[in-house]
Coordinates of C-alpha atoms in Angstrom, one line a residue:
Chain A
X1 CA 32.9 75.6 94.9
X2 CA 34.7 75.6 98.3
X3 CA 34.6 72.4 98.4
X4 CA 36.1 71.0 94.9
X5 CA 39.0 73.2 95.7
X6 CA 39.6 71.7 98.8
X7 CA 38.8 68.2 97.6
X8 CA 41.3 69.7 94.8
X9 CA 44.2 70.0 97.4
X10 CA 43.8 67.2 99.4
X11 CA 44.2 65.0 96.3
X12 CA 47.2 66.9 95.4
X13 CA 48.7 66.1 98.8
X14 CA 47.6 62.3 98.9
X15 CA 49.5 62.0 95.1
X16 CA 52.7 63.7 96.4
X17 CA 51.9 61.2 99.3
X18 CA 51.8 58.2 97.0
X19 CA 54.6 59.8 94.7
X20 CA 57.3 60.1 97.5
X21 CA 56.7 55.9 98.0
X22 CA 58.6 55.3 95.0
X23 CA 61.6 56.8 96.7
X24 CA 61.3 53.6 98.8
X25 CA 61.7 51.5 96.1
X26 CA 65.0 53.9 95.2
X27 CA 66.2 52.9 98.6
X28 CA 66.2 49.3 97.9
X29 CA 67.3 49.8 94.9
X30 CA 70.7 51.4 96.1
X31 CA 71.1 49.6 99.3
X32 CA 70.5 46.2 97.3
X33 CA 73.2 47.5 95.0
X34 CA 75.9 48.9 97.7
X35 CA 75.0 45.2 99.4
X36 CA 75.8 42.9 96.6
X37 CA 78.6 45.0 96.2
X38 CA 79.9 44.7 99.4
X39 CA 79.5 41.0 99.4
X40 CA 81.6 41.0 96.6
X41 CA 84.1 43.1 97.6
X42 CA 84.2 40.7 100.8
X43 CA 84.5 37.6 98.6
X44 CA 87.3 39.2 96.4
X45 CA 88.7 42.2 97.6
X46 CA 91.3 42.9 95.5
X47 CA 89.1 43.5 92.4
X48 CA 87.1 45.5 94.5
X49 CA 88.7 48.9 94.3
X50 CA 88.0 48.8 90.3
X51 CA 84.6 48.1 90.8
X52 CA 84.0 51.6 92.6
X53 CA 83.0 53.4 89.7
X54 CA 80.7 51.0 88.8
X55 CA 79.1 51.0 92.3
X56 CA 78.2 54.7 92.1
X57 CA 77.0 54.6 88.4
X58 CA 74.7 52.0 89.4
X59 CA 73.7 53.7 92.6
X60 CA 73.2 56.8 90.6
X61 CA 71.2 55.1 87.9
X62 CA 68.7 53.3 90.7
X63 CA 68.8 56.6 93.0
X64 CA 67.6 58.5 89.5
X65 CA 64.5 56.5 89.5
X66 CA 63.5 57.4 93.0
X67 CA 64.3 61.1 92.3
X68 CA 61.5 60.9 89.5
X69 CA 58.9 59.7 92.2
X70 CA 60.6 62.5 94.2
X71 CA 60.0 65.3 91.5
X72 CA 56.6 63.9 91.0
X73 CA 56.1 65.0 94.3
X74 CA 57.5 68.2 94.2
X75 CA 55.6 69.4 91.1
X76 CA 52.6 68.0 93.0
X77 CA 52.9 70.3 96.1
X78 CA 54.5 73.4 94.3
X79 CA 53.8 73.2 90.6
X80 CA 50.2 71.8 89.8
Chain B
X1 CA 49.3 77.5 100.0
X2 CA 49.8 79.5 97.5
X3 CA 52.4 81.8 98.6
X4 CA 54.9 81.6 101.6
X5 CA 54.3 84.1 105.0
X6 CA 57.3 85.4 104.4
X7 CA 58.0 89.4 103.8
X8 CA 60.8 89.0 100.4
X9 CA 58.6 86.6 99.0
X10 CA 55.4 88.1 100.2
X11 CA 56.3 91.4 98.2
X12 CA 56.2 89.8 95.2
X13 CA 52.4 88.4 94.8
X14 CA 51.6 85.7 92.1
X15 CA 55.3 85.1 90.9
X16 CA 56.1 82.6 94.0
X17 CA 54.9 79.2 93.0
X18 CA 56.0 77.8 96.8
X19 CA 59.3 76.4 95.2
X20 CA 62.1 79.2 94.7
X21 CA 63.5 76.2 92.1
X22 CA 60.3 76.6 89.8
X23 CA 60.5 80.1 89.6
X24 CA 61.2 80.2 86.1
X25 CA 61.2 84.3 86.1
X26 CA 64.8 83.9 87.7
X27 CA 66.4 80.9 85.4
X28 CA 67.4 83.6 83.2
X29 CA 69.2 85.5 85.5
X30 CA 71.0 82.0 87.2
X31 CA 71.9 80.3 83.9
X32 CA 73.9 83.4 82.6
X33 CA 76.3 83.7 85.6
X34 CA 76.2 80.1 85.6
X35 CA 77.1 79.8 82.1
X36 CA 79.9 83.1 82.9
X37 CA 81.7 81.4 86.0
X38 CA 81.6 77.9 83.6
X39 CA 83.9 79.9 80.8
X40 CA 85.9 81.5 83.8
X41 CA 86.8 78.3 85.6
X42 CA 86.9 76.7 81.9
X43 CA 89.7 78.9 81.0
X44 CA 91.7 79.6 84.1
X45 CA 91.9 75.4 84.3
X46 CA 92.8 75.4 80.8
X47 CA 95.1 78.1 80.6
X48 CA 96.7 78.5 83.7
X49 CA 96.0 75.9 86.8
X50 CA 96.1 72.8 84.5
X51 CA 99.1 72.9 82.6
X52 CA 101.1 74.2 85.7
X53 CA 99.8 71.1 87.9
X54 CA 100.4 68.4 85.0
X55 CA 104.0 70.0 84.5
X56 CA 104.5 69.7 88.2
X57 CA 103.1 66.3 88.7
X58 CA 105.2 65.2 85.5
X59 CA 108.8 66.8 86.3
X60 CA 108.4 65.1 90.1
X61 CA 107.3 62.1 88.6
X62 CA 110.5 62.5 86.5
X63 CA 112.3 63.5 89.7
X64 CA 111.4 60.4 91.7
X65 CA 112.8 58.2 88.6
X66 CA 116.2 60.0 88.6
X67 CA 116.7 59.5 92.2
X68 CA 115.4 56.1 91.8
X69 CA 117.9 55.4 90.0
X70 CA 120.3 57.7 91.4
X71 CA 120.0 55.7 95.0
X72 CA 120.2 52.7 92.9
X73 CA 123.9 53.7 91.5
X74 CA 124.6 54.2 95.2
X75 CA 123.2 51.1 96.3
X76 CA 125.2 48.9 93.5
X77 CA 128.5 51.4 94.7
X78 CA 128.1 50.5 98.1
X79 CA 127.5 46.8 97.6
X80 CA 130.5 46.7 96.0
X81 CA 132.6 49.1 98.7
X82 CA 131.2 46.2 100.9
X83 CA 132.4 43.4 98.9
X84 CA 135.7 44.9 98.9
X85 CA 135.8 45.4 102.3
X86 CA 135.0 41.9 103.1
X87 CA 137.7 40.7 100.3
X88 CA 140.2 43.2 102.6
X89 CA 139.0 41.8 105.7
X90 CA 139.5 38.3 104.7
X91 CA 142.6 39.2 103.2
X92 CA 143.9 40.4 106.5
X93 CA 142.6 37.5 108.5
X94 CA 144.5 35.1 106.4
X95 CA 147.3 37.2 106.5
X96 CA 147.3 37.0 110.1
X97 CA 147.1 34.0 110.4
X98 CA 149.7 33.1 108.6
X99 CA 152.0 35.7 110.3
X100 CA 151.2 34.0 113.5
X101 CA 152.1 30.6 111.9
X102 CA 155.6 31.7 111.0
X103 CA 155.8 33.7 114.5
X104 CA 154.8 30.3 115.9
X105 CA 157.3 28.1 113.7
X106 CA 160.5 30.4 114.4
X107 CA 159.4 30.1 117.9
X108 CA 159.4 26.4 118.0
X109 CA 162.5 26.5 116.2
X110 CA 164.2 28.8 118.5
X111 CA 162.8 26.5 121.2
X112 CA 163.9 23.1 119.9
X113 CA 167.5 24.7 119.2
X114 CA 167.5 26.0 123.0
X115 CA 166.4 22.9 124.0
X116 CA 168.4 20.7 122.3
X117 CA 171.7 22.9 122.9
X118 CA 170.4 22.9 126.8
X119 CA 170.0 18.9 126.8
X120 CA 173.6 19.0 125.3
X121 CA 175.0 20.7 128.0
X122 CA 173.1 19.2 130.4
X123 CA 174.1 15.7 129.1
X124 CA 177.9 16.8 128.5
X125 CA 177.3 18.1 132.3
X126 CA 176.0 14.7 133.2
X127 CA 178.9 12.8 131.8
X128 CA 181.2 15.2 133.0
X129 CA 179.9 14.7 137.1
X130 CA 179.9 11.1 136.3
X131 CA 183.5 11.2 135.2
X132 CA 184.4 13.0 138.4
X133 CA 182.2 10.6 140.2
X134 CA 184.1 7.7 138.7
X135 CA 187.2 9.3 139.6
X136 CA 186.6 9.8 143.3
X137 CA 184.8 6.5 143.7
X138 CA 188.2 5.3 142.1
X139 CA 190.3 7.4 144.5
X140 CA 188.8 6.6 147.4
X141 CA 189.1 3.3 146.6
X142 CA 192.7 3.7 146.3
X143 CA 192.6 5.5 149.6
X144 CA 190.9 2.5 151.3
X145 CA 193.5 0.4 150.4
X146 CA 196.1 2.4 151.4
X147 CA 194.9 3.5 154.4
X148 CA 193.9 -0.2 155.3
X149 CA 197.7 -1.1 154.4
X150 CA 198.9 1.7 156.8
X151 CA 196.5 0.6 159.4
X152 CA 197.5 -2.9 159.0
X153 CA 201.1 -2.0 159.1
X154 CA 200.7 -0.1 161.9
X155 CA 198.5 -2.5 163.9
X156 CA 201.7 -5.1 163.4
X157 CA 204.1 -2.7 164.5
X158 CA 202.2 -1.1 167.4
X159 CA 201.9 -5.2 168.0
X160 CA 205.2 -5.9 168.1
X161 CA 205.3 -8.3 165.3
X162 CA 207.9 -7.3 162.4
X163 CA 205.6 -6.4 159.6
X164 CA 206.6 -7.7 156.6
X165 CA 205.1 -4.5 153.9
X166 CA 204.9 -7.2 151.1
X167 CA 203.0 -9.6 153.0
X168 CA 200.6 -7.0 154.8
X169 CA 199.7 -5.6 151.3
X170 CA 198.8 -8.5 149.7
X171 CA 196.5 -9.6 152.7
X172 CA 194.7 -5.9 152.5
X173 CA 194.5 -6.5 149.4
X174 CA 192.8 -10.4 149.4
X175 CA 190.6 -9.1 152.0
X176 CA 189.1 -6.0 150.4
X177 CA 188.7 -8.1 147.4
X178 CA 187.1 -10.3 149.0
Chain C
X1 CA 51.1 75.8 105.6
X2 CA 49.8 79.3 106.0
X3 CA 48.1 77.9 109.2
X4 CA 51.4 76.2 110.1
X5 CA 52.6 79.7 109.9
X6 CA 50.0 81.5 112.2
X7 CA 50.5 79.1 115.2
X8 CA 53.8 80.6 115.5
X9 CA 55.5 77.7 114.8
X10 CA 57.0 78.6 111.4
X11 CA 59.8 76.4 109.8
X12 CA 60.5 77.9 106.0
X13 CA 62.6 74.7 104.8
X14 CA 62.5 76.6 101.1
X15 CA 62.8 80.2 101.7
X16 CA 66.8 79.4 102.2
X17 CA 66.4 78.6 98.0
X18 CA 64.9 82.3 97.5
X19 CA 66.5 83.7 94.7
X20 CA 66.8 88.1 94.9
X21 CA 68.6 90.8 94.1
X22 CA 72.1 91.5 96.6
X23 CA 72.6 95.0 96.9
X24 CA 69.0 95.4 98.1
X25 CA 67.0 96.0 101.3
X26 CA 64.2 93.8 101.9
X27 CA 62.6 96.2 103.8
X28 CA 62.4 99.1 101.5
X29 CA 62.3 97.5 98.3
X30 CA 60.8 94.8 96.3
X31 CA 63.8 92.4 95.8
X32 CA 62.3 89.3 94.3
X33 CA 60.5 90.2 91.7
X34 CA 61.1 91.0 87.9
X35 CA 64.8 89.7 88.3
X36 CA 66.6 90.5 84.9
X37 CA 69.2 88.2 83.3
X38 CA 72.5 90.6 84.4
X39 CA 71.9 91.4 87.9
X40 CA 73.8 90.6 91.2
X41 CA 71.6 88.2 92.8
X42 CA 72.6 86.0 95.5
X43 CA 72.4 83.2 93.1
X44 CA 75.5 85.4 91.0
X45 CA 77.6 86.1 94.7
X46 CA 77.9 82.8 95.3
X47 CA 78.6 81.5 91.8
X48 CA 81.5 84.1 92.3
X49 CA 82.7 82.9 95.3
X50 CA 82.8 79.3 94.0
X51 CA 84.7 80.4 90.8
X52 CA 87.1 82.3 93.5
X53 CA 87.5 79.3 96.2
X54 CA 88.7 77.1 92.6
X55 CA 90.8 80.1 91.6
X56 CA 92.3 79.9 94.7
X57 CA 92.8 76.0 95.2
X58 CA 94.0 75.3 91.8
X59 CA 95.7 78.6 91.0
X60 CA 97.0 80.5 94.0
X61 CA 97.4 76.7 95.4
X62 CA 99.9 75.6 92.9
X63 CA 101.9 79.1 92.3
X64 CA 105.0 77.3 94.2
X65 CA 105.1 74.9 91.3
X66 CA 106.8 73.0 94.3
X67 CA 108.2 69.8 93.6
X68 CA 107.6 69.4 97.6
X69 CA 104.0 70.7 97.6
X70 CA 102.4 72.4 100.3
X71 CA 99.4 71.2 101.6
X72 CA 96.7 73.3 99.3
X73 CA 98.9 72.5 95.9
X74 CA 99.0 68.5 97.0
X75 CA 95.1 69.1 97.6
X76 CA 95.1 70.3 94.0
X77 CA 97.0 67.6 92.8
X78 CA 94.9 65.3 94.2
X79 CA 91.8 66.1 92.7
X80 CA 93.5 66.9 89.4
X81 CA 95.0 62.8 89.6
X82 CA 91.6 61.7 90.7
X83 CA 89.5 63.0 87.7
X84 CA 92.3 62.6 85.0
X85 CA 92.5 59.2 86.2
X86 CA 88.4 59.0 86.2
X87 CA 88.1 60.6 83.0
X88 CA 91.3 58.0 82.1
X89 CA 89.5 55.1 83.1
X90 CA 86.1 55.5 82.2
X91 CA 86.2 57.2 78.9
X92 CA 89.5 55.9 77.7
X93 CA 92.6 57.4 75.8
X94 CA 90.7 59.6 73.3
X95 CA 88.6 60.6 76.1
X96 CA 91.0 62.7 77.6
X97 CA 91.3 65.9 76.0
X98 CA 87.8 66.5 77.3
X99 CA 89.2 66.2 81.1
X100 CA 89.4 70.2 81.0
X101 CA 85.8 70.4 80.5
X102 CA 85.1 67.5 83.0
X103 CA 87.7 69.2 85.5
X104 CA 85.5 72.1 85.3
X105 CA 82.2 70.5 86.3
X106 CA 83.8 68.3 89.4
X107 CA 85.4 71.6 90.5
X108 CA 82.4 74.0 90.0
X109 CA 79.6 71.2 91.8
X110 CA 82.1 70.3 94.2
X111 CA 82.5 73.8 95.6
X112 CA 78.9 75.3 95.1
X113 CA 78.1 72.1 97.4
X114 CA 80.8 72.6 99.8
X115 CA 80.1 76.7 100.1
X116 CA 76.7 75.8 100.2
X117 CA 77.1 74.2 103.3
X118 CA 78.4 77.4 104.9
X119 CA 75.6 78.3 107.5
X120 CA 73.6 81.1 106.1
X121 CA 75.4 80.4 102.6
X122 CA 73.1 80.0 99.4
X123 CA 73.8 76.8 97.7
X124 CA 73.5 77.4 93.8
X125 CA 73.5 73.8 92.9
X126 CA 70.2 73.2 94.6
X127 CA 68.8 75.2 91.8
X128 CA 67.5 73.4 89.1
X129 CA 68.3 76.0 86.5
X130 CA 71.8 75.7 87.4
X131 CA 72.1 72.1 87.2
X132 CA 69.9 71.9 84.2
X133 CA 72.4 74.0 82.3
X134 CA 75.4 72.0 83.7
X135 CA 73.5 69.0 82.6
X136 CA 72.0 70.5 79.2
X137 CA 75.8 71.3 78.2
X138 CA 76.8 67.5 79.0
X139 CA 74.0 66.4 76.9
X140 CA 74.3 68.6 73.8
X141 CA 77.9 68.4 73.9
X142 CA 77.7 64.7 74.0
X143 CA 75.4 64.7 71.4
X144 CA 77.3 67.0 69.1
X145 CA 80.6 65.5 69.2
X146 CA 79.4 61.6 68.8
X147 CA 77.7 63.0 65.7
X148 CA 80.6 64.8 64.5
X149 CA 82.8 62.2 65.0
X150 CA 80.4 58.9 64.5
X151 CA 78.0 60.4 62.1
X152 CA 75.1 58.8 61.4
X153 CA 76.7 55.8 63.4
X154 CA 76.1 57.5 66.4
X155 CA 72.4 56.3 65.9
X156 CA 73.4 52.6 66.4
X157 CA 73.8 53.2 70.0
X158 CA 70.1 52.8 69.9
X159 CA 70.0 49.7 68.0
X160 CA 70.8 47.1 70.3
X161 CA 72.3 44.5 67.9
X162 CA 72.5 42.0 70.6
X163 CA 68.6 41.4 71.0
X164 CA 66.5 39.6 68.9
X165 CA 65.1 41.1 65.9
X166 CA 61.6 41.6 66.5
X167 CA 62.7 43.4 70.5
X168 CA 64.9 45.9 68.4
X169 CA 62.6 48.6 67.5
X170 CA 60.4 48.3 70.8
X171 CA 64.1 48.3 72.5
X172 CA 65.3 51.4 70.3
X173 CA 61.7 53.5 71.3
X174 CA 63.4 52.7 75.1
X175 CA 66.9 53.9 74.7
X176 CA 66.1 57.2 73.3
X177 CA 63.5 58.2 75.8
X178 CA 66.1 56.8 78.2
X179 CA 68.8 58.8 76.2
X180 CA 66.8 62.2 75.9
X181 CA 65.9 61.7 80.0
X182 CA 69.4 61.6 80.5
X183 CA 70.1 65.7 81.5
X184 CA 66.5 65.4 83.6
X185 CA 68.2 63.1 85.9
X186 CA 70.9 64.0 85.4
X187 CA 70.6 67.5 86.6
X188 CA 67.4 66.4 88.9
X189 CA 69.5 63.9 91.0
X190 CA 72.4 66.9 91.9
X191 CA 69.9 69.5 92.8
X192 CA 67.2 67.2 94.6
X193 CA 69.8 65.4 96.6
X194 CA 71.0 69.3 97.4
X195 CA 67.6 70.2 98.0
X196 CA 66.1 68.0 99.9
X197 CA 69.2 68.1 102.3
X198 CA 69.6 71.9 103.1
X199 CA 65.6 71.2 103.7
X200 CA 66.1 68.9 105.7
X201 CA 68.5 70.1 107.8
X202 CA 66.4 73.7 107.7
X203 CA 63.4 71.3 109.2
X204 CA 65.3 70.1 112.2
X205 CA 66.9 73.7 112.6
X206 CA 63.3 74.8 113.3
X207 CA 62.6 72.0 115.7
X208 CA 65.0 73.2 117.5
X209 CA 62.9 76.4 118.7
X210 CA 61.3 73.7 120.7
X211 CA 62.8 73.7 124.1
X212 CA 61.6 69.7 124.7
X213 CA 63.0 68.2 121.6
X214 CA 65.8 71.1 121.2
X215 CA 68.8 68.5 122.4
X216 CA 67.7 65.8 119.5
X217 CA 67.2 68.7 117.2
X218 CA 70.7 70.0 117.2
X219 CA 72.1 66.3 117.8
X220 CA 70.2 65.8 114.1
X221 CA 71.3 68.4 112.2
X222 CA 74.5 68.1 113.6
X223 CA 74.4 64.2 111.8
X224 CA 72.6 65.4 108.5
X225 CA 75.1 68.3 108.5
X226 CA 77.8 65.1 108.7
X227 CA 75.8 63.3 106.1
X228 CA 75.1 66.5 103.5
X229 CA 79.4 66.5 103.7
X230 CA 79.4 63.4 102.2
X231 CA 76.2 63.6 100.0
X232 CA 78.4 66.9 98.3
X233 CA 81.0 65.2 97.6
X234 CA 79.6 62.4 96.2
X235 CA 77.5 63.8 94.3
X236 CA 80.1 65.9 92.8
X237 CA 81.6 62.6 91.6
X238 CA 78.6 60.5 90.3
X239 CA 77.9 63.8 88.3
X240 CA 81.5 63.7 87.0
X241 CA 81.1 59.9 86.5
X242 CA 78.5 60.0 84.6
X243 CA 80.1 63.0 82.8
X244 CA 82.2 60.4 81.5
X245 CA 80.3 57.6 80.8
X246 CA 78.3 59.7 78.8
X247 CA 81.2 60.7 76.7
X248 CA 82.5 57.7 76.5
X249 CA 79.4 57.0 74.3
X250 CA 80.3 59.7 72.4
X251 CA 84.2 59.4 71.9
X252 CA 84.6 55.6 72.0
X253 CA 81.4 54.0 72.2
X254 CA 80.9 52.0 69.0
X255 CA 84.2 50.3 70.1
X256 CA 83.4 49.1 73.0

């Protein structure tokens, strides 16, 4: 009985493990976005100041994604 | 892991999940003030702290158009105050000049009548010496002769001879022609 | 963790997030547990100070009505041209008798972040139960005003008329689960970038105990403290702008 608990919690920890990865794919996600951006903006900078708000709308809709994985995680460790 | 080593949390057995955030047993208690301090900053923006700021930002917005065009007027005034000065400044330059033309002209004209009554009376002067001239070159020509008759007369006489005047004139006078 | 915590080498990146009761000794009394909805917690002190640090700012800040401001009223007037020009910009003309509402939420997230960067602060927004109301009140009110003023049209939003016929309904399944996960990330995004900051920073606080690695320690959470500036105050904004591109949806959306 011992032991399925603790086999219990080590699978808990490997799958918030596994769950925090997808914030890597977040990452890329927002740095691909802030780098195409930039590259733009470096290309034609005047139109680059009323792109802004669409740079963090974008980063906030790829960073949402990763903050799933991220909760995954969290309920994971604290809540399961 | 069940529960934190910690002495708050540690108190209160079971309710402690790990994650303070997950504790529903508080949401209660957090979404009321949050939903208190939401109508509070709600109202005071609506009621007070907005309207005063969009006032503000509007009468210096206003502000910054009337002495826009305020310093505008001044700038058309003084573009003209500088056109007129220029017109006044050429004005007086032409006026000068031609002050210092008419200066110049009665100058020259005082200085041609000078000049011309000078070379008058230098040439009146002239004529005048050469008169004189002609009139001592004459006398002394007369003077020549006469003393050359006396001389001659005198030379017969202190001679011995009998000088006949007539005869010694005429001789001075053949010979000093000649 | 326990065992973490009998080596004596105890970092407690979460018990900063402890919710209890303020006018309470820890040592004599229980002050965690059975919380009820009307008491002083330090959840409710700091809440109060945020709603007094706005006060301040955009009320006592702007009392000159100066035409000159001073620095705090030009700090006011700043953020007040920033989001009416956000809320301007992103929603559109009808959009802006909402920007009270919007002002509201940029002011209250923007402050709770920036107190809750006070050493030995508590930062409210790092609570999910606060963000989820911030972001359950965005949602519903988004929900209820593009009904009451779209009707039933409000529904069209989910069928993409640009796609072909047979993607529609598999497309339409998508953009409400994508519409009704809107307040989870929503909120989520505010109090796990919070979160996972203050831990953060709590984690490298506790390495500092360490007497090898104290230099680096102190060198990092002077950076992450740096970096959580900025992560406040951005997120302050993308919850603001998504605020309004939410109610843009709403207001103007069928237009568009």
């Amino acid at each position: 009985m011992e032991q399925v608990a603790e086999l219990a919690l080590m699978g808990k920890y490997i799958g918030a493990g596994l769950a925090a990865i997808g914030l890597g794919g977040a990452g890329i996600g927002v740095g691909n976005i802030a780098g195409n951006f930039l590259a733009g903006a470096l290309r034609n900078p005047s139109a680059a100041a009323s792109q802004t708000a669409n740079l963090f709308v974008g980063i906030a809709f790829a960073e949402a994604l990763g903050i799933f994985s991220f909760l995954i995680a969290l309920l994971l460790m604290f809540a399961v | 892991m069940a529960t934190e080593a910690h002495d708050a949390a540690a108190g209160a057995a079971g309710h402690s999940a790990g994650m303070p955030q997950l504790d529903i047993s508080t949401w209660a208690n957090q979404i009321f003030w949050v939903l208190v301090a939401l109508v509070v900053i709600y109202f005071v923006l609506r009621l007070v702290a907005l309207p005063r700021i969009g006032a503000v930002l509007a009468e210096r917005s206003s502000t910054i158009t009337n002495d826009l065009a305020a310093a505008e007027e001044l700038k058309q005034k003084a573009v003209a105050a500088e056109k007129a000065y220029n017109e006044a400044l050429a004005k007086a330059r032409t006026d000068a000049a031609r002050i210092v033309a008419e200066a110049k002209a009665a100058i020259q004209a005082d200085l041609d009548k000078a000049t011309a009554a000078a070379d008058a009376e230098i040439s009146a002067k002239a004529a005048q010496s050469e008169a004189r001239i002609g009139e001592i070159r004459a006398g002394a020509l007369d003077s020549v002769t006469e003393v050359a008759k006396e001389t001659a007369k005198e030379l017969v006489a202190a001679l011995g001879g009998k000088a006949d005047a007539a005869g010694v004139t005429d001789a001075v006078s053949a010979r000093l022609k000649g | 963790m326990r065992d973490v915590a009998e080596t004596g080498f105890a970092i407690h990146p979460m018990d900063q997030f402890i919710v209890k009761r303020f006018f309470c000794d820890a040592a004599h009394a229980d002050c965690t547990s059975n919380i009820q909805w009307f008491e002083i917690t330090n959840v409710t002190v700091w809440i109060g100070l945020t709603v007094l640090a706005i006060i301040a700012l955009m009320v006592f800040g702007s009392r000159g009505r100066a035409i000159i401001p001073s620095r705090i009223q030009s700090v006011g007037e700043m953020i007040y041209g920033f989001i009416y020009k956000m809320v301007e910009d992103v929603t559109g003309h009808d959009g802006v008798k909402y920007f009270p509402f919007v002002m509201t939420l940029f002011l209250f997230i923007l402050f709770a972040n920036l107190l809750g960067l006070i050493p030995m602060s508590f930062t409210t927004t790092s609570h999910v139960a606060v963000t989820i109301t911030l972001a359950l009140l965005v949602f519903l009110g988004v929900t209820l005003l593009g009904l009451a003023k779209q009707g039933i049209g409000f529904l069209g939003m989910f069928w993409v008329s640009s796609a072909p016929l047979a993607l529609r309904p598999v497309l339409a399944i998508i953009e409400v689960i994508s519409y009704f996960v809107r307040p989870v990330s929503h909120s989520i995004r505010l109090a796990g970038n919070l979160m996972a900051g203050h831990a953060v920073m709590k984690v490298f606080a506790g390495f500092a105990s360490m007497a090898v690695i104290s230099p680096v320690a102190v060198g990092a959470v002077t950076a992450i403290y740096g970096l959580e500036l900025l992560v406040a105050v951005v997120q302050a904004y993308v919850f603001t702008i998504l605020t309004c591109v939410y109610l843009k949806d709403a207001v103007g959306g069928a237009h568009h």
